Amino acid sequence: MELKAFVSLAATVSTIGLFLTGISICKRIRSLGHTGEYSCFPFVTTALNNCLWLCYGYLVNDASIVGVNTVGIVLETLYSMCFYAYTKEKDKARRLFIGALAFAAPVVIFTAMFSDGSDSAFYLGLLCSTVAVIMFGSPLVTLKTVIATRSTESLSLPLCAANFIVGALWFVYGLLIGDRFVQIPNLLGAMFGVAQLLLFCVYPSTVASLPK
């Protein structure tokens, strides 16, 4: 197996593995019978991000990008449906769904109408990169909490490690195919992942002692 195919497969498998973490959240929601402190926002925004990258992958004719994001859209849509079934704030969830659809629809239409132009791939790639960087860096919003409490309890070590691995693999894949729109956001994503992992070294997760 050539290097490009190997990296593509590794990146695809690791990304789908990251997508599958939503199953545990949905199981938790079902066992509780309500959504509790969980938010639908990560599911919807990830599905939107997948939709954008699916369109980009179609424009640049990259089967790996198309394939992994197709799986992502399906899974994140199912997670969103599960959340909607158990949430008490259905109006809020519907507004989020409608907003995501309103954002994605023009992109899909744009892709269908201008699928032959290199400029369309450039502008869509720029949009995808921007959204991806925002999503990769979103866990860093807890940085203030981590520093204030001197604890990484608010961060998930496996998720931070997975973000680093996924970002690094797609960055290497971007290098191999010579696509800067795949390279840049995933390099930043890997760097964000390293920053998050370093927090665990500086501020180890602490678990309160159980009473004796």
PDB file of C-alpha atoms in Angstrom:
ATOM      1  CA  MET A   1       0.000   0.000   0.000  1.00  0.00           C
ATOM      2  CA  GLU A   2       1.426   3.375  -1.027  1.00  0.00           C
ATOM      3  CA  LEU A   3       1.955   6.090   1.598  1.00  0.00           C
ATOM      4  CA  LYS A   4      -0.910   8.303   0.385  1.00  0.00           C
ATOM      5  CA  ALA A   5      -3.413   5.431   0.546  1.00  0.00           C
ATOM      6  CA  PHE A   6      -2.172   4.371   4.002  1.00  0.00           C
ATOM      7  CA  VAL A   7      -2.396   7.881   5.469  1.00  0.00           C
ATOM      8  CA  SER A   8      -5.813   8.369   3.865  1.00  0.00           C
ATOM      9  CA  LEU A   9      -7.080   5.135   5.419  1.00  0.00           C
ATOM     10  CA  ALA A  10      -5.594   5.948   8.829  1.00  0.00           C
ATOM     11  CA  ALA A  11      -7.063   9.461   8.775  1.00  0.00           C
ATOM     12  CA  THR A  12     -10.472   8.159   7.711  1.00  0.00           C
ATOM     13  CA  VAL A  13     -10.606   5.418  10.364  1.00  0.00           C
ATOM     14  CA  SER A  14      -9.443   7.737  13.161  1.00  0.00           C
ATOM     15  CA  THR A  15     -11.947  10.422  12.156  1.00  0.00           C
ATOM     16  CA  ILE A  16     -14.850   7.970  12.072  1.00  0.00           C
ATOM     17  CA  GLY A  17     -13.690   6.722  15.470  1.00  0.00           C
ATOM     18  CA  LEU A  18     -13.905  10.308  16.714  1.00  0.00           C
ATOM     19  CA  PHE A  19     -17.407  10.631  15.252  1.00  0.00           C
ATOM     20  CA  LEU A  20     -18.487   7.463  17.065  1.00  0.00           C
ATOM     21  CA  THR A  21     -17.860   9.047  20.467  1.00  0.00           C
ATOM     22  CA  GLY A  22     -21.331  10.529  20.086  1.00  0.00           C
ATOM     23  CA  ILE A  23     -22.841   7.085  20.668  1.00  0.00           C
ATOM     24  CA  SER A  24     -21.885   7.147  24.347  1.00  0.00           C
ATOM     25  CA  ILE A  25     -23.520  10.560  24.738  1.00  0.00           C
ATOM     26  CA  CYS A  26     -26.737   9.344  23.118  1.00  0.00           C
ATOM     27  CA  LYS A  27     -26.749   6.235  25.327  1.00  0.00           C
ATOM     28  CA  ARG A  28     -26.349   8.463  28.363  1.00  0.00           C
ATOM     29  CA  ILE A  29     -29.215  10.694  27.224  1.00  0.00           C
ATOM     30  CA  ARG A  30     -31.475   7.669  26.673  1.00  0.00           C
ATOM     31  CA  SER A  31     -30.664   6.221  30.085  1.00  0.00           C
ATOM     32  CA  LEU A  32     -31.421   9.565  31.749  1.00  0.00           C
ATOM     33  CA  GLY A  33     -34.595  10.101  29.750  1.00  0.00           C
ATOM     34  CA  HIS A  34     -33.582  13.729  29.116  1.00  0.00           C
ATOM     35  CA  THR A  35     -30.660  15.687  27.684  1.00  0.00           C
ATOM     36  CA  GLY A  36     -29.479  17.086  31.023  1.00  0.00           C
ATOM     37  CA  GLU A  37     -26.397  19.291  30.598  1.00  0.00           C
ATOM     38  CA  TYR A  38     -25.708  18.088  27.067  1.00  0.00           C
ATOM     39  CA  SER A  39     -26.069  20.441  24.110  1.00  0.00           C
ATOM     40  CA  CYS A  40     -27.117  19.723  20.544  1.00  0.00           C
ATOM     41  CA  PHE A  41     -24.712  22.383  19.286  1.00  0.00           C
ATOM     42  CA  PRO A  42     -21.676  20.075  18.804  1.00  0.00           C
ATOM     43  CA  PHE A  43     -23.744  17.566  16.816  1.00  0.00           C
ATOM     44  CA  VAL A  44     -25.267  20.190  14.535  1.00  0.00           C
ATOM     45  CA  THR A  45     -22.064  22.149  13.952  1.00  0.00           C
ATOM     46  CA  THR A  46     -20.108  18.973  13.225  1.00  0.00           C
ATOM     47  CA  ALA A  47     -22.756  17.900  10.703  1.00  0.00           C
ATOM     48  CA  LEU A  48     -22.551  21.357   9.126  1.00  0.00           C
ATOM     49  CA  ASN A  49     -18.759  21.148   8.978  1.00  0.00           C
ATOM     50  CA  ASN A  50     -19.049  17.700   7.386  1.00  0.00           C
ATOM     51  CA  CYS A  51     -21.472  19.078   4.798  1.00  0.00           C
ATOM     52  CA  LEU A  52     -19.066  21.869   3.844  1.00  0.00           C
ATOM     53  CA  TRP A  53     -16.126  19.471   3.498  1.00  0.00           C
ATOM     54  CA  LEU A  54     -18.263  17.002   1.549  1.00  0.00           C
ATOM     55  CA  CYS A  55     -18.991  19.752  -0.978  1.00  0.00           C
ATOM     56  CA  TYR A  56     -15.310  20.684  -1.107  1.00  0.00           C
ATOM     57  CA  GLY A  57     -14.283  17.066  -1.566  1.00  0.00           C
ATOM     58  CA  TYR A  58     -16.746  16.817  -4.454  1.00  0.00           C
ATOM     59  CA  LEU A  59     -15.288  19.920  -6.111  1.00  0.00           C
ATOM     60  CA  VAL A  60     -11.693  18.694  -5.865  1.00  0.00           C
ATOM     61  CA  ASN A  61     -12.696  15.088  -6.650  1.00  0.00           C
ATOM     62  CA  ASP A  62     -11.211  13.579  -3.484  1.00  0.00           C
ATOM     63  CA  ALA A  63     -12.891  10.308  -2.508  1.00  0.00           C
ATOM     64  CA  SER A  64     -11.369  10.248   0.984  1.00  0.00           C
ATOM     65  CA  ILE A  65     -12.771  13.653   1.916  1.00  0.00           C
ATOM     66  CA  VAL A  66     -16.150  12.809   0.400  1.00  0.00           C
ATOM     67  CA  GLY A  67     -16.346   9.403   2.095  1.00  0.00           C
ATOM     68  CA  VAL A  68     -15.413  10.361   5.639  1.00  0.00           C
ATOM     69  CA  ASN A  69     -17.666  13.417   5.649  1.00  0.00           C
ATOM     70  CA  THR A  70     -20.603  11.440   4.279  1.00  0.00           C
ATOM     71  CA  VAL A  71     -20.270   9.100   7.262  1.00  0.00           C
ATOM     72  CA  GLY A  72     -19.971  12.115   9.544  1.00  0.00           C
ATOM     73  CA  ILE A  73     -23.172  13.716   8.239  1.00  0.00           C
ATOM     74  CA  VAL A  74     -25.129  10.490   8.740  1.00  0.00           C
ATOM     75  CA  LEU A  75     -23.854   9.911  12.295  1.00  0.00           C
ATOM     76  CA  GLU A  76     -24.186  13.502  13.473  1.00  0.00           C
ATOM     77  CA  THR A  77     -27.700  13.715  12.023  1.00  0.00           C
ATOM     78  CA  LEU A  78     -28.677  10.575  13.944  1.00  0.00           C
ATOM     79  CA  TYR A  79     -27.174  12.026  17.141  1.00  0.00           C
ATOM     80  CA  SER A  80     -29.108  15.266  16.579  1.00  0.00           C
ATOM     81  CA  MET A  81     -32.334  13.307  16.102  1.00  0.00           C
ATOM     82  CA  CYS A  82     -31.692  11.415  19.336  1.00  0.00           C
ATOM     83  CA  PHE A  83     -31.072  14.675  21.165  1.00  0.00           C
ATOM     84  CA  TYR A  84     -34.248  16.217  19.739  1.00  0.00           C
ATOM     85  CA  ALA A  85     -36.314  13.236  20.859  1.00  0.00           C
ATOM     86  CA  TYR A  86     -35.295  13.747  24.495  1.00  0.00           C
ATOM     87  CA  THR A  87     -34.821  17.494  24.827  1.00  0.00           C
ATOM     88  CA  LYS A  88     -37.415  19.675  26.515  1.00  0.00           C
ATOM     89  CA  GLU A  89     -36.212  22.723  24.571  1.00  0.00           C
ATOM     90  CA  LYS A  90     -37.451  21.616  21.155  1.00  0.00           C
ATOM     91  CA  ASP A  91     -37.993  25.169  19.899  1.00  0.00           C
ATOM     92  CA  LYS A  92     -34.361  26.027  20.608  1.00  0.00           C
ATOM     93  CA  ALA A  93     -33.201  22.836  18.892  1.00  0.00           C
ATOM     94  CA  ARG A  94     -35.391  23.533  15.853  1.00  0.00           C
ATOM     95  CA  ARG A  95     -33.935  27.032  15.513  1.00  0.00           C
ATOM     96  CA  LEU A  96     -30.452  25.527  15.572  1.00  0.00           C
ATOM     97  CA  PHE A  97     -31.400  22.970  12.909  1.00  0.00           C
ATOM     98  CA  ILE A  98     -32.970  25.629  10.694  1.00  0.00           C
ATOM     99  CA  GLY A  99     -29.932  27.892  11.086  1.00  0.00           C
ATOM    100  CA  ALA A 100     -27.591  25.073  10.058  1.00  0.00           C
ATOM    101  CA  LEU A 101     -29.742  24.217   7.042  1.00  0.00           C
ATOM    102  CA  ALA A 102     -29.924  27.893   6.043  1.00  0.00           C
ATOM    103  CA  PHE A 103     -26.128  28.037   6.152  1.00  0.00           C
ATOM    104  CA  ALA A 104     -25.558  24.763   4.317  1.00  0.00           C
ATOM    105  CA  ALA A 105     -28.168  25.145   1.561  1.00  0.00           C
ATOM    106  CA  PRO A 106     -26.417  27.996  -0.325  1.00  0.00           C
ATOM    107  CA  VAL A 107     -23.138  26.064  -0.164  1.00  0.00           C
ATOM    108  CA  VAL A 108     -24.752  22.966  -1.675  1.00  0.00           C
ATOM    109  CA  ILE A 109     -26.392  25.070  -4.409  1.00  0.00           C
ATOM    110  CA  PHE A 110     -23.099  26.866  -5.052  1.00  0.00           C
ATOM    111  CA  THR A 111     -21.323  23.511  -5.387  1.00  0.00           C
ATOM    112  CA  ALA A 112     -23.924  22.214  -7.836  1.00  0.00           C
ATOM    113  CA  MET A 113     -23.854  25.358  -9.985  1.00  0.00           C
ATOM    114  CA  PHE A 114     -20.109  26.018 -10.084  1.00  0.00           C
ATOM    115  CA  SER A 115     -18.614  22.537  -9.872  1.00  0.00           C
ATOM    116  CA  ASP A 116     -16.335  23.099 -12.876  1.00  0.00           C
ATOM    117  CA  GLY A 117     -14.461  26.195 -11.724  1.00  0.00           C
ATOM    118  CA  SER A 118     -11.220  26.299  -9.749  1.00  0.00           C
ATOM    119  CA  ASP A 119     -12.293  29.579  -8.148  1.00  0.00           C
ATOM    120  CA  SER A 120     -15.297  27.861  -6.565  1.00  0.00           C
ATOM    121  CA  ALA A 121     -13.011  25.272  -4.939  1.00  0.00           C
ATOM    122  CA  PHE A 122     -10.799  28.095  -3.639  1.00  0.00           C
ATOM    123  CA  TYR A 123     -13.615  30.028  -1.989  1.00  0.00           C
ATOM    124  CA  LEU A 124     -15.275  26.923  -0.578  1.00  0.00           C
ATOM    125  CA  GLY A 125     -11.906  25.673   0.692  1.00  0.00           C
ATOM    126  CA  LEU A 126     -11.401  29.004   2.439  1.00  0.00           C
ATOM    127  CA  LEU A 127     -14.804  28.707   4.108  1.00  0.00           C
ATOM    128  CA  CYS A 128     -14.176  25.089   5.145  1.00  0.00           C
ATOM    129  CA  SER A 129     -10.786  25.967   6.598  1.00  0.00           C
ATOM    130  CA  THR A 130     -12.219  28.822   8.658  1.00  0.00           C
ATOM    131  CA  VAL A 131     -15.020  26.686  10.103  1.00  0.00           C
ATOM    132  CA  ALA A 132     -12.620  23.799  10.808  1.00  0.00           C
ATOM    133  CA  VAL A 133     -10.186  26.040  12.720  1.00  0.00           C
ATOM    134  CA  ILE A 134     -13.041  27.375  14.869  1.00  0.00           C
ATOM    135  CA  MET A 135     -14.223  23.837  15.632  1.00  0.00           C
ATOM    136  CA  PHE A 136     -10.725  22.564  16.422  1.00  0.00           C
ATOM    137  CA  GLY A 137     -10.116  25.429  18.836  1.00  0.00           C
ATOM    138  CA  SER A 138     -13.503  25.327  20.538  1.00  0.00           C
ATOM    139  CA  PRO A 139     -12.307  23.141  23.479  1.00  0.00           C
ATOM    140  CA  LEU A 140      -9.818  25.901  24.337  1.00  0.00           C
ATOM    141  CA  VAL A 141     -12.701  28.036  25.620  1.00  0.00           C
ATOM    142  CA  THR A 142     -12.338  26.016  28.813  1.00  0.00           C
ATOM    143  CA  LEU A 143      -8.754  27.299  29.189  1.00  0.00           C
ATOM    144  CA  LYS A 144      -9.860  29.993  31.669  1.00  0.00           C
ATOM    145  CA  THR A 145     -11.592  27.346  33.804  1.00  0.00           C
ATOM    146  CA  VAL A 146      -8.558  25.048  33.701  1.00  0.00           C
ATOM    147  CA  ILE A 147      -6.204  27.835  34.807  1.00  0.00           C
ATOM    148  CA  ALA A 148      -8.586  29.147  37.463  1.00  0.00           C
ATOM    149  CA  THR A 149      -9.168  25.725  39.011  1.00  0.00           C
ATOM    150  CA  ARG A 150      -5.659  24.413  38.234  1.00  0.00           C
ATOM    151  CA  SER A 151      -7.368  21.219  37.109  1.00  0.00           C
ATOM    152  CA  THR A 152      -8.202  19.648  33.742  1.00  0.00           C
ATOM    153  CA  GLU A 153     -11.419  18.036  34.984  1.00  0.00           C
ATOM    154  CA  SER A 154     -13.325  20.093  32.391  1.00  0.00           C
ATOM    155  CA  LEU A 155     -11.319  18.545  29.538  1.00  0.00           C
ATOM    156  CA  SER A 156     -11.461  15.023  28.133  1.00  0.00           C
ATOM    157  CA  LEU A 157      -7.996  13.518  27.726  1.00  0.00           C
ATOM    158  CA  PRO A 158      -9.084  10.863  25.150  1.00  0.00           C
ATOM    159  CA  LEU A 159     -10.929  13.512  23.121  1.00  0.00           C
ATOM    160  CA  CYS A 160      -7.953  15.898  23.189  1.00  0.00           C
ATOM    161  CA  ALA A 161      -5.625  13.069  22.128  1.00  0.00           C
ATOM    162  CA  ALA A 162      -8.026  12.053  19.359  1.00  0.00           C
ATOM    163  CA  ASN A 163      -8.208  15.640  18.085  1.00  0.00           C
ATOM    164  CA  PHE A 164      -4.407  15.724  17.896  1.00  0.00           C
ATOM    165  CA  ILE A 165      -4.172  12.400  16.042  1.00  0.00           C
ATOM    166  CA  VAL A 166      -6.936  13.261  13.577  1.00  0.00           C
ATOM    167  CA  GLY A 167      -5.479  16.714  12.891  1.00  0.00           C
ATOM    168  CA  ALA A 168      -1.961  15.334  12.413  1.00  0.00           C
ATOM    169  CA  LEU A 169      -3.072  12.585  10.016  1.00  0.00           C
ATOM    170  CA  TRP A 170      -5.152  14.908   7.841  1.00  0.00           C
ATOM    171  CA  PHE A 171      -2.290  17.419   7.815  1.00  0.00           C
ATOM    172  CA  VAL A 172       0.055  14.746   6.458  1.00  0.00           C
ATOM    173  CA  TYR A 173      -2.600  13.734   3.930  1.00  0.00           C
ATOM    174  CA  GLY A 174      -2.905  17.384   2.881  1.00  0.00           C
ATOM    175  CA  LEU A 175       0.854  17.490   2.319  1.00  0.00           C
ATOM    176  CA  LEU A 176       0.727  14.350   0.198  1.00  0.00           C
ATOM    177  CA  ILE A 177      -2.044  15.688  -2.053  1.00  0.00           C
ATOM    178  CA  GLY A 178      -0.671  19.245  -2.060  1.00  0.00           C
ATOM    179  CA  ASP A 179      -3.876  20.843  -0.734  1.00  0.00           C
ATOM    180  CA  ARG A 180      -3.288  23.823   1.547  1.00  0.00           C
ATOM    181  CA  PHE A 181      -6.934  23.934   2.599  1.00  0.00           C
ATOM    182  CA  VAL A 182      -6.520  20.466   4.089  1.00  0.00           C
ATOM    183  CA  GLN A 183      -3.054  21.231   5.431  1.00  0.00           C
ATOM    184  CA  ILE A 184      -3.513  24.522   7.280  1.00  0.00           C
ATOM    185  CA  PRO A 185      -6.641  23.903   9.425  1.00  0.00           C
ATOM    186  CA  ASN A 186      -5.486  20.411  10.350  1.00  0.00           C
ATOM    187  CA  LEU A 187      -1.998  21.634  11.272  1.00  0.00           C
ATOM    188  CA  LEU A 188      -3.643  24.193  13.548  1.00  0.00           C
ATOM    189  CA  GLY A 189      -5.962  21.452  14.824  1.00  0.00           C
ATOM    190  CA  ALA A 190      -2.981  19.262  15.706  1.00  0.00           C
ATOM    191  CA  MET A 191      -1.320  22.238  17.426  1.00  0.00           C
ATOM    192  CA  PHE A 192      -4.500  22.928  19.413  1.00  0.00           C
ATOM    193  CA  GLY A 193      -4.476  19.244  20.364  1.00  0.00           C
ATOM    194  CA  VAL A 194      -0.891  19.524  21.628  1.00  0.00           C
ATOM    195  CA  ALA A 195      -1.825  22.647  23.621  1.00  0.00           C
ATOM    196  CA  GLN A 196      -4.710  20.770  25.231  1.00  0.00           C
ATOM    197  CA  LEU A 197      -2.500  17.770  26.039  1.00  0.00           C
ATOM    198  CA  LEU A 198       0.116  20.049  27.598  1.00  0.00           C
ATOM    199  CA  LEU A 199      -2.567  21.348  29.940  1.00  0.00           C
ATOM    200  CA  PHE A 200      -2.805  17.835  31.389  1.00  0.00           C
ATOM    201  CA  CYS A 201       0.926  17.976  32.164  1.00  0.00           C
ATOM    202  CA  VAL A 202       0.750  21.413  33.778  1.00  0.00           C
ATOM    203  CA  TYR A 203      -2.591  20.913  35.528  1.00  0.00           C
ATOM    204  CA  PRO A 204      -3.145  17.188  36.169  1.00  0.00           C
ATOM    205  CA  SER A 205      -6.731  16.049  36.517  1.00  0.00           C
ATOM    206  CA  THR A 206      -7.623  15.676  40.164  1.00  0.00           C
ATOM    207  CA  VAL A 207     -10.343  13.497  41.571  1.00  0.00           C
ATOM    208  CA  ALA A 208     -11.739  14.316  44.941  1.00  0.00           C
ATOM    209  CA  SER A 209     -10.956  11.752  47.595  1.00  0.00           C
ATOM    210  CA  LEU A 210     -13.805   9.538  48.666  1.00  0.00           C
ATOM    211  CA  PRO A 211     -14.788   9.812  52.330  1.00  0.00           C
ATOM    212  CA  LYS A 212     -13.433   7.006  54.467  1.00  0.00           C
TER     213      LYS A 212
END
